[in-house]
Amino acid sequence: MLRLDKEDLSVYLAVMRFVVWFLSLLTVFCPAECGNVLVWYTEGSHWINLKIVLETLIDRGHNVTVLVPDAALFMKAKESDRFSFQHFSVSTSAQDMQDFLDELLNFSVYEMDQLNLLQIQMKFYNLASKHQDMSISYCDGILKSPELMDKLRNGKFDVVLSDPIYPCSDIVAVELNVPLVFTFRFSIAHAVERMCGQIPAPPSFVPGSMSKLTDKMSFTERIINMLFYLSQDAFCIIAWKKFDNYYTEYFGRPTSYCEMMGKADFWLIRNYWDFEFPRPFLPNFKYVGGLHCTPAKPLPKDMEEFVQSSGDDGIVVFSLGSMIDKMPKETSNMIASGLAQIPQKVLWRYGGEKPDTLGANTRIYKWIPQNDLLGHPKTRAFITHGGTNGIYEAIYHGVPMVGIPLFGDQADNLVHMKAKGAAVVMDNIKTTQPQDLVDGLNAMINDPSYKENAMRLSRIHHDRPVKPLDESVFWIEFVMRNKGAKHLRVEAHNLTWYQYHCLDVFAFLITVLTLVLYVVFKMCKFFIMRCCFSSKRKSKKE
Amino acid sequence: MLRLDKEDLSVYLAVMRFVVWFLSLLTVFCPAECGNVLVWYTEGSHWINLKIVLETLIDRGHNVTVLVPDAALFMKAKESDRFSFQHFSVSTSAQDMQDFLDELLNFSVYEMDQLNLLQIQMKFYNLASKHQDMSISYCDGILKSPELMDKLRNGKFDVVLSDPIYPCSDIVAVELNVPLVFTFRFSIAHAVERMCGQIPAPPSFVPGSMSKLTDKMSFTERIINMLFYLSQDAFCIIAWKKFDNYYTEYFGRPTSYCEMMGKADFWLIRNYWDFEFPRPFLPNFKYVGGLHCTPAKPLPKDMEEFVQSSGDDGIVVFSLGSMIDKMPKETSNMIASGLAQIPQKVLWRYGGEKPDTLGANTRIYKWIPQNDLLGHPKTRAFITHGGTNGIYEAIYHGVPMVGIPLFGDQADNLVHMKAKGAAVVMDNIKTTQPQDLVDGLNAMINDPSYKENAMRLSRIHHDRPVKPLDESVFWIEFVMRNKGAKHLRVEAHNLTWYQYHCLDVFAFLITVLTLVLYVVFKMCKFFIMRCCFSSKRKSKKE
């Protein structure tokens, strides 16, 4: 047996220190020369996901510079931030942005179902137009500031990393002559991915994002999906005209927003097959959904005590996301009275007035450690508005969901979870009755199939060769060290739409076929006529 | 400073042994319960690739059973093999298989260019028909042997792994009720991947395999590619009829070869974007080309001495693959006289008679350690027939190529390398003149772009988050531990061709549009007529 005295131990410790040091070297090992990353500004929950990638890039030794407009709402610099912020001025104010978001939220949650389809489209176009004007003011803030552009040019950046909810990152990448990596969840009906990224999306089994359809569509649903694609494409073509003109004017040659977006080297899509329906994609598209998820950390002491007091019944976690923490009194009372009827303890993130009907089993918190609660062994269900980040945390920890969609992509996200058997979904917050909520929660907790399906999604999420965050960082670094990823970019980018669909080839082949058939027909006719004529003449002679 | 005496050293070594043991544990760590893998029989170079995957599965603790017919030519059991062979009897003999291969080789290398297109198609159909008859005799050998099928059913297999050059692995997977993983390079014009695997392949930028086209096609080439697809699809539909009937008869219900292949859970394609042109694919397709490549090992002593004697000029490695090691005297003389004119030393794998024109710089070997030679720092170029394995070894080590295609996919493979700027390609072995070979080799050695491009492909090959062999093994194990990968299988498998292309939706929409337009037209006509008529009548009255 190995005998370890004090001296041996010191050597052992020295060796172990070396091993740990060596392993830590491996962890922060930066395979290329560590480089400079320029990050495009973004907002809201998009920033949460992006920030995690940036933190990892910094851990691996890269320098990260984030472009932030003065009017930023969510991208506030903190002392703890390790990346540098490059501020720029815009003609839009933070208040304009807040007003726009309030208007969007109000329209989506409360106004939409009182309007007809035409009114909705008009309002939506109106909002899109406002957003575009703000976006262009941001573009101007960077592109029309010679000092800033000079500073960026001298920054020796190796890549531009952009969540393209705002345009012009592609222009800056061209100006700096560096590759461009997009990282986002989806565009309207996948229009950007389809029309600019050239990802194939057959409408027969790829439902448009936000269409609330699944990949299993009836004939009627396929018609709806086709009309959804066509209308969204038309909407985008019209809505992007403003950007097209801006891009054309900037470069002084005819170009378009879509053409420039198509030049991106890599597309990191924050989705995966635990959430998305399987669909075709391209070599420069990687699906890295759930990169923000982490194992649960211990809860604060009083919260843990409350959770433990639930006994075998367990707890229900309830949050409607970071943007909605208040609701009308009537709605909150309705929800609270529903929650009061279940045997589970409920932890509800809510910033509004305490509802009158609040049960003894429900506690309200201004903020909850959502990921840690979802990862707690006592958690039985998650009541969610259906935001991607929350759904991904539930998938990560294998928690079934009761969905109350509010606006944007939330209803569509919840359709995905429902189709995969891991969620019950309410129509919307205004029409949900206490009993609906109780029924939904009871189904969730008493029918084991929901938990089984949530656990299956969780297994799919975890069981991949590379973790999503590591995969994102790998491909960003790949693009940096190889100065792009042109070998992954399909030739479809260089074809017109009719060439892509071989319409010119079909036209040619049909023309040739018609001509051949015509000539054959004419020849046959000629020979038959001649044959008949000569036999007729013969018989006449006879 | 750390002082290490003898005793310290023993502790240090013990710790290091522990670290190595721990790391080796990590290497052979089998994340699921180790399982049982049933491997479908295959032949030739397909077996080389498959064997490496099987070795790794065994290293990770799985039990591997390989089905081998009595008539096997290449799948000979060796004492060193760690997997068990399950033999089965077939009505075809090894001689039949050898005769078939000889006929195929003779047709492809020597006869083909003396025949017209119709004769080629007829001969090819004839050969395919022979191959099918042999394949069906293999199916019979397994499916119609109740003892063997019982043995397989009792084998508690977790997956069937199949390189589907021979059919019926899908039937056995269904019979054993286990998932199925395919591993192969490509089918004719990607027909199996497209028609059975539902991978999208727009003919406008995805050249049919063996079409000798690239992804950058002119209008004429796109027409050729479309005709190539159409003819190959028609060929497959006709040729697969025999299998369709066999499958239908076996199951006693209408089914097809393609439908059953489409049930595979996972498709491991032995290709990657260092070789293949970028194209759309699906979540259950992974590209794992080059999984057999390894770093170079030291050469045998006399070979190393010969290589070193080349000085700064370096060496050229020459092999026409494992199936062709002899050629007509005239051809070998032509090649040898070309090789004699270059300053490099040449190592030529050749089993035929020594050519009269052999130069002092050229040595003939019955066998060469090809991978080790390609990885040698003195290697300047590789003369190859264009087999996938050889090309992948050249890519792995970054060696530019001179291609002399012989048959099968080789000319097409070399087109890929030429398009990527890493190869010069001769027309064929019979028409190649000594000067062509000298010019090709000189270009390869004196024009740095070839070496640069070969090195670029090598970087692409190595620079991926998971090595191809590890990725293959990961997904095989994934399918084993999750009992399939249905969440990665697109819904396209459940659509008819007209549903997939939305032709029914278009027909409906066009009908509705026509009806609406017709009604509007009729209404307009009615109102105009009424208007005109009433005004006419009015004027008449007046």
PDB file of C-alpha atoms in Angstrom, chain A residues 271-274 278-283 285-288 460 463-466 471 475, chain B residues 53 161 180-186 193 197 199 264-274 276 279-291 392 464-479 485 487-489:
ATOM      1  CA  ASN A 271     -33.135  27.115 -30.606  1.00  0.00           C
ATOM      2  CA  TYR A 272     -32.742  23.351 -30.676  1.00  0.00           C
ATOM      3  CA  TRP A 273     -34.717  20.218 -31.457  1.00  0.00           C
ATOM      4  CA  ASP A 274     -36.020  20.073 -27.870  1.00  0.00           C
ATOM      5  CA  PRO A 278     -37.171  19.288 -37.050  1.00  0.00           C
ATOM      6  CA  ARG A 279     -36.552  21.171 -40.304  1.00  0.00           C
ATOM      7  CA  PRO A 280     -33.908  21.503 -43.008  1.00  0.00           C
ATOM      8  CA  PHE A 281     -31.013  23.851 -42.387  1.00  0.00           C
ATOM      9  CA  LEU A 282     -27.594  24.825 -43.753  1.00  0.00           C
ATOM     10  CA  PRO A 283     -23.966  24.166 -42.771  1.00  0.00           C
ATOM     11  CA  PHE A 285     -26.565  27.544 -39.210  1.00  0.00           C
ATOM     12  CA  LYS A 286     -26.059  26.078 -35.729  1.00  0.00           C
ATOM     13  CA  TYR A 287     -28.827  25.586 -33.196  1.00  0.00           C
ATOM     14  CA  VAL A 288     -27.629  26.643 -29.752  1.00  0.00           C
ATOM     15  CA  ILE A 460     -32.698  15.816 -25.563  1.00  0.00           C
ATOM     16  CA  ASP A 463     -27.672  14.859 -24.545  1.00  0.00           C
ATOM     17  CA  ARG A 464     -25.592  16.560 -27.239  1.00  0.00           C
ATOM     18  CA  PRO A 465     -21.899  16.277 -28.044  1.00  0.00           C
ATOM     19  CA  VAL A 466     -21.144  19.947 -27.308  1.00  0.00           C
ATOM     20  CA  GLU A 471     -20.690  25.487 -29.493  1.00  0.00           C
ATOM     21  CA  TRP A 475     -17.999  28.923 -34.043  1.00  0.00           C
TER      22      TRP A 475
ATOM     23  CA  VAL B  53     -16.224   2.940 -35.781  1.00  0.00           C
ATOM     24  CA  LEU B 161     -25.723  -0.153 -37.779  1.00  0.00           C
ATOM     25  CA  LEU B 180     -31.464   1.857 -37.216  1.00  0.00           C
ATOM     26  CA  VAL B 181     -28.414   3.998 -38.000  1.00  0.00           C
ATOM     27  CA  PHE B 182     -27.121   4.316 -41.568  1.00  0.00           C
ATOM     28  CA  THR B 183     -23.501   5.164 -42.252  1.00  0.00           C
ATOM     29  CA  PHE B 184     -22.424   5.769 -45.824  1.00  0.00           C
ATOM     30  CA  ARG B 185     -20.867   8.224 -48.227  1.00  0.00           C
ATOM     31  CA  PHE B 186     -23.619   8.840 -50.805  1.00  0.00           C
ATOM     32  CA  GLU B 193     -30.804  10.647 -49.310  1.00  0.00           C
ATOM     33  CA  GLY B 197     -34.099  10.373 -46.362  1.00  0.00           C
ATOM     34  CA  ILE B 199     -32.885  15.685 -47.544  1.00  0.00           C
ATOM     35  CA  ALA B 264     -33.801   5.068 -40.266  1.00  0.00           C
ATOM     36  CA  ASP B 265     -33.264   7.085 -37.106  1.00  0.00           C
ATOM     37  CA  PHE B 266     -29.927   8.551 -38.042  1.00  0.00           C
ATOM     38  CA  TRP B 267     -27.769   9.070 -41.138  1.00  0.00           C
ATOM     39  CA  LEU B 268     -24.006   9.361 -40.657  1.00  0.00           C
ATOM     40  CA  ILE B 269     -22.656  10.665 -43.955  1.00  0.00           C
ATOM     41  CA  ARG B 270     -18.925  10.092 -44.481  1.00  0.00           C
ATOM     42  CA  ASN B 271     -18.319  13.529 -45.895  1.00  0.00           C
ATOM     43  CA  TYR B 272     -17.714  17.050 -44.645  1.00  0.00           C
ATOM     44  CA  TRP B 273     -17.464  20.601 -45.952  1.00  0.00           C
ATOM     45  CA  ASP B 274     -13.753  20.160 -46.659  1.00  0.00           C
ATOM     46  CA  GLU B 276     -18.507  18.345 -50.155  1.00  0.00           C
ATOM     47  CA  ARG B 279     -25.834  22.128 -49.171  1.00  0.00           C
ATOM     48  CA  PRO B 280     -29.003  21.933 -47.069  1.00  0.00           C
ATOM     49  CA  PHE B 281     -29.400  18.975 -44.750  1.00  0.00           C
ATOM     50  CA  LEU B 282     -31.550  17.697 -41.879  1.00  0.00           C
ATOM     51  CA  PRO B 283     -31.153  17.379 -38.103  1.00  0.00           C
ATOM     52  CA  ASN B 284     -30.703  13.584 -38.290  1.00  0.00           C
ATOM     53  CA  PHE B 285     -27.907  13.852 -40.887  1.00  0.00           C
ATOM     54  CA  LYS B 286     -24.361  14.335 -39.566  1.00  0.00           C
ATOM     55  CA  TYR B 287     -21.303  14.748 -41.752  1.00  0.00           C
ATOM     56  CA  VAL B 288     -18.426  12.693 -40.366  1.00  0.00           C
ATOM     57  CA  GLY B 289     -16.058  12.434 -43.337  1.00  0.00           C
ATOM     58  CA  GLY B 290     -12.446  11.453 -42.654  1.00  0.00           C
ATOM     59  CA  LEU B 291     -13.186   9.465 -39.513  1.00  0.00           C
ATOM     60  CA  TYR B 392      -9.487  12.259 -47.055  1.00  0.00           C
ATOM     61  CA  ARG B 464     -14.412  21.322 -35.718  1.00  0.00           C
ATOM     62  CA  PRO B 465     -15.809  21.047 -32.205  1.00  0.00           C
ATOM     63  CA  VAL B 466     -15.967  17.231 -32.227  1.00  0.00           C
ATOM     64  CA  LYS B 467     -13.743  14.840 -34.168  1.00  0.00           C
ATOM     65  CA  PRO B 468     -15.676  12.873 -36.837  1.00  0.00           C
ATOM     66  CA  LEU B 469     -15.058   9.481 -35.209  1.00  0.00           C
ATOM     67  CA  ASP B 470     -16.189  10.787 -31.800  1.00  0.00           C
ATOM     68  CA  GLU B 471     -19.252  12.390 -33.391  1.00  0.00           C
ATOM     69  CA  SER B 472     -20.210   9.121 -35.127  1.00  0.00           C
ATOM     70  CA  VAL B 473     -19.874   7.167 -31.906  1.00  0.00           C
ATOM     71  CA  PHE B 474     -21.770   9.830 -29.946  1.00  0.00           C
ATOM     72  CA  TRP B 475     -24.807   9.648 -32.234  1.00  0.00           C
ATOM     73  CA  ILE B 476     -24.804   5.839 -32.403  1.00  0.00           C
ATOM     74  CA  GLU B 477     -24.803   5.795 -28.597  1.00  0.00           C
ATOM     75  CA  PHE B 478     -27.427   8.549 -28.524  1.00  0.00           C
ATOM     76  CA  VAL B 479     -29.758   6.390 -30.623  1.00  0.00           C
ATOM     77  CA  ALA B 485     -34.046   9.835 -32.514  1.00  0.00           C
ATOM     78  CA  HIS B 487     -37.382  14.151 -32.523  1.00  0.00           C
ATOM     79  CA  LEU B 488     -34.871  14.748 -35.335  1.00  0.00           C
ATOM     80  CA  ARG B 489     -36.988  13.176 -38.082  1.00  0.00           C
TER      81      ARG B 489
END
